[in-house]
Tab-separated table of C-alpha atoms in Angstrom:
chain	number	residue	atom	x	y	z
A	1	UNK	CA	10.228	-5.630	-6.511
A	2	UNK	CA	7.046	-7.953	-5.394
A	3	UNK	CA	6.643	-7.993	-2.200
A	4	UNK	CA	3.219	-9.849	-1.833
A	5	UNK	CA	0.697	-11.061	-3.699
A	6	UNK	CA	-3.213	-11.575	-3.029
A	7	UNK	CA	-6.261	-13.288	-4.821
A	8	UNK	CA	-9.502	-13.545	-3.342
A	9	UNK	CA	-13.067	-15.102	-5.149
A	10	UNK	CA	-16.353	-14.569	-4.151
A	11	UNK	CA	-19.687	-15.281	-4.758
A	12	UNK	CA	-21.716	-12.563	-6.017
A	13	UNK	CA	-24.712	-14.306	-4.183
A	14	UNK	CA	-22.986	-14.352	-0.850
A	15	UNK	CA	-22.718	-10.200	-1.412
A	16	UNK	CA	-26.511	-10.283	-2.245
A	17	UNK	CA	-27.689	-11.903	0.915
A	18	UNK	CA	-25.326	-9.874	2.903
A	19	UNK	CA	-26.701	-6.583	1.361
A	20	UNK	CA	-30.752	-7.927	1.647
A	21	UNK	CA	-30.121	-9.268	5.091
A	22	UNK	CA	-27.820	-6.098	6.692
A	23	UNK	CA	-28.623	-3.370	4.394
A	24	UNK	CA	-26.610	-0.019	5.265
A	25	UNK	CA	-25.160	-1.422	8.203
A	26	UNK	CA	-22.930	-3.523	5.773
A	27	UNK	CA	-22.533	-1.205	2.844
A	28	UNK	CA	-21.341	1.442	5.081
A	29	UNK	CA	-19.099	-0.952	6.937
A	30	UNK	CA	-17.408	-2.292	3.646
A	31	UNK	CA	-17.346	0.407	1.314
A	32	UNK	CA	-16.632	3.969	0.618
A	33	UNK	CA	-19.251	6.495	-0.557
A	34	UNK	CA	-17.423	6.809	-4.176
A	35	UNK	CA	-17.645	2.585	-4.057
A	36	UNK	CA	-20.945	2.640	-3.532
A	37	UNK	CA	-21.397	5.150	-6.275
A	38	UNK	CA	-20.232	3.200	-9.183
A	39	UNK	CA	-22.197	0.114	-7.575
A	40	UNK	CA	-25.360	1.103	-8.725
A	41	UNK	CA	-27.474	-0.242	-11.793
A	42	UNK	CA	-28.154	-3.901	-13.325
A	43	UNK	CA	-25.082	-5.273	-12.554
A	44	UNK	CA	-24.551	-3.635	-9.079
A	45	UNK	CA	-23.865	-6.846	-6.833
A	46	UNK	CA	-20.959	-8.209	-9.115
A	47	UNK	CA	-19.195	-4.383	-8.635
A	48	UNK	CA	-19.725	-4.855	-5.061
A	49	UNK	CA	-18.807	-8.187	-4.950
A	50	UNK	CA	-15.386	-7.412	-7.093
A	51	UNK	CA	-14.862	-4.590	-4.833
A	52	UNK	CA	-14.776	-6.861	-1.901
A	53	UNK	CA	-12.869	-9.672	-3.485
A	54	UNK	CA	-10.112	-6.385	-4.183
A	55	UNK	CA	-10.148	-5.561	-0.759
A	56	UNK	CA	-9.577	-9.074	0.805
A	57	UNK	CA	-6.855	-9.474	-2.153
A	58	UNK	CA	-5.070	-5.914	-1.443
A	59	UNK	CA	-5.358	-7.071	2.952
A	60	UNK	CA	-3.121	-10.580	1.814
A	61	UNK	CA	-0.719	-8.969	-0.999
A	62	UNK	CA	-0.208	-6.458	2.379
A	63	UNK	CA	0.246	-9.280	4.563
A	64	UNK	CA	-2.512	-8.529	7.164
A	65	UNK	CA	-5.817	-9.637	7.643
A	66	UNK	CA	-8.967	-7.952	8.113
A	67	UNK	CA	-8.174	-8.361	11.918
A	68	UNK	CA	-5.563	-5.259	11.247
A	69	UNK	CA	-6.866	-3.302	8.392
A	70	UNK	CA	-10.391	-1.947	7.975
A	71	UNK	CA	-12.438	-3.145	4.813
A	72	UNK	CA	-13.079	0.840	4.209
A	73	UNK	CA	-9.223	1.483	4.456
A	74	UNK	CA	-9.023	0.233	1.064
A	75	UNK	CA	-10.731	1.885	-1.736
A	76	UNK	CA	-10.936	0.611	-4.611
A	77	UNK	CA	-11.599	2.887	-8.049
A	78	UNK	CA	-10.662	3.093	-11.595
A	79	UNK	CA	-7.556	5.932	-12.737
A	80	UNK	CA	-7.901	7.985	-15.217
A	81	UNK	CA	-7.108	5.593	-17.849
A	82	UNK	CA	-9.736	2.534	-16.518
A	83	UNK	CA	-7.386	0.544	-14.648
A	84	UNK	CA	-8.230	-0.559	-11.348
A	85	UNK	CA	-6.243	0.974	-8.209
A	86	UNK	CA	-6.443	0.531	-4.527
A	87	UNK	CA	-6.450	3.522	-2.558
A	88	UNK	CA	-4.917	2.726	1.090
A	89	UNK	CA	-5.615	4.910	3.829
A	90	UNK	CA	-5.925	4.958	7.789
A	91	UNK	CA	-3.965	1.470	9.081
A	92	UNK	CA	-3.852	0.064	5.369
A	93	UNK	CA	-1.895	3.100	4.085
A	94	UNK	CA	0.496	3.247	7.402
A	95	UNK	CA	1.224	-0.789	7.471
A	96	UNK	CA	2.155	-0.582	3.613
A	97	UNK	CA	4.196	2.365	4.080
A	98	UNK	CA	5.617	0.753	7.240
A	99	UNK	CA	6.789	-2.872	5.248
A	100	UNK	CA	8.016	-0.235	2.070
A	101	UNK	CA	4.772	-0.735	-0.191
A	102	UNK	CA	5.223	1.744	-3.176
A	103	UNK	CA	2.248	0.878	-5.254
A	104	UNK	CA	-0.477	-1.696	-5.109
A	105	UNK	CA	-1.318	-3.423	-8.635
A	106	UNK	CA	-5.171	-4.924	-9.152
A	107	UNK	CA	-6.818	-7.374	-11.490
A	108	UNK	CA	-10.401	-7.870	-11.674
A	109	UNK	CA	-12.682	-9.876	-13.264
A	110	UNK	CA	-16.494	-10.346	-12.649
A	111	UNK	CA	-19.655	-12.591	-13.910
A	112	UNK	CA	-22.852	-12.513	-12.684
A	113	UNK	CA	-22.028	-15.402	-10.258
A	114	UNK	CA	-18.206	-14.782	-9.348
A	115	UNK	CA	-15.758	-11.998	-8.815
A	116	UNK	CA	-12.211	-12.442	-8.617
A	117	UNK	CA	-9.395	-9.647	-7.665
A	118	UNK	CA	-5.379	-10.194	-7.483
A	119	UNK	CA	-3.423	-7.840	-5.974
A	120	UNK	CA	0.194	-6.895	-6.254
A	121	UNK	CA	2.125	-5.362	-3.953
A	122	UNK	CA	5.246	-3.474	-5.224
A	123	UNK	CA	8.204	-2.552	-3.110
A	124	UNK	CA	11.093	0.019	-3.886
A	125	UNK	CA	13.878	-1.454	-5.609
A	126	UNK	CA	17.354	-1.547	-3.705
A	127	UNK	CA	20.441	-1.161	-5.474
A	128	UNK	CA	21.825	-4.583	-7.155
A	129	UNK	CA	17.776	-5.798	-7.054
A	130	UNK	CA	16.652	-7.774	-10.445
């Protein structure tokens, strides 16, 4: 059962400046060490800026805003078979479990000027459910 849905853009630009201007401060604020890990190369920004379009996507499909949930309480990776996943922890991980979040579904898309993330949040399904 759905029990939100999120999408988020961004400018990959806007991720740039923020990078050049606060450096570590920001990466280290944002993202998790394996994040920043598969943010590296040629096409670095866009990951980053997909990333954060995931994690502002994941905070509305959750119903909160970053006022409640951390930016690094979200993680978001790749499972074994490519797909992007969020992984919720710290106040993400306890409000989802509080409002019966089972799993948390992403789509991503990137160019070198825009990033793009839905999220959808699934909920347990209760007897007599569709």
């Amino acid at each position: 059962m759905v029990l939100g849905v999120g999408v988020d853009a961004v400018e990959v630009a806007r991720i740039r400046r923020a990078v050049d201007r606060w450096g570590e401060a920001f990466l280290n604020r944002v993202y998790t060490p394996v994040e920043l890990a598969r943010a590296s190369g040629r096409d670095g920004p866009a990951r980053l800026a997909v990333r954060f379009a995931a994690k502002e996507a994941v905070m509305k499909a959750l119903g909160y805003g970053w006022g409640r949930v951390r930016f690094r309480d979200i993680e978001v990776t790749r499972d074994p078979g490519g797909r992007p996943q969020a992984r919720l922890y710290g106040a993400a991980a306890r409000l989802a479990e509080q409002a019966g979040v089972v799993a948390v579904h992403l789509s991503l898309s990137h160019t070198r000027g825009y990033a793009v993330a839905v999220a959808v949040a699934e909920g347990r399904r209760e007897a007599g459910d569709r």
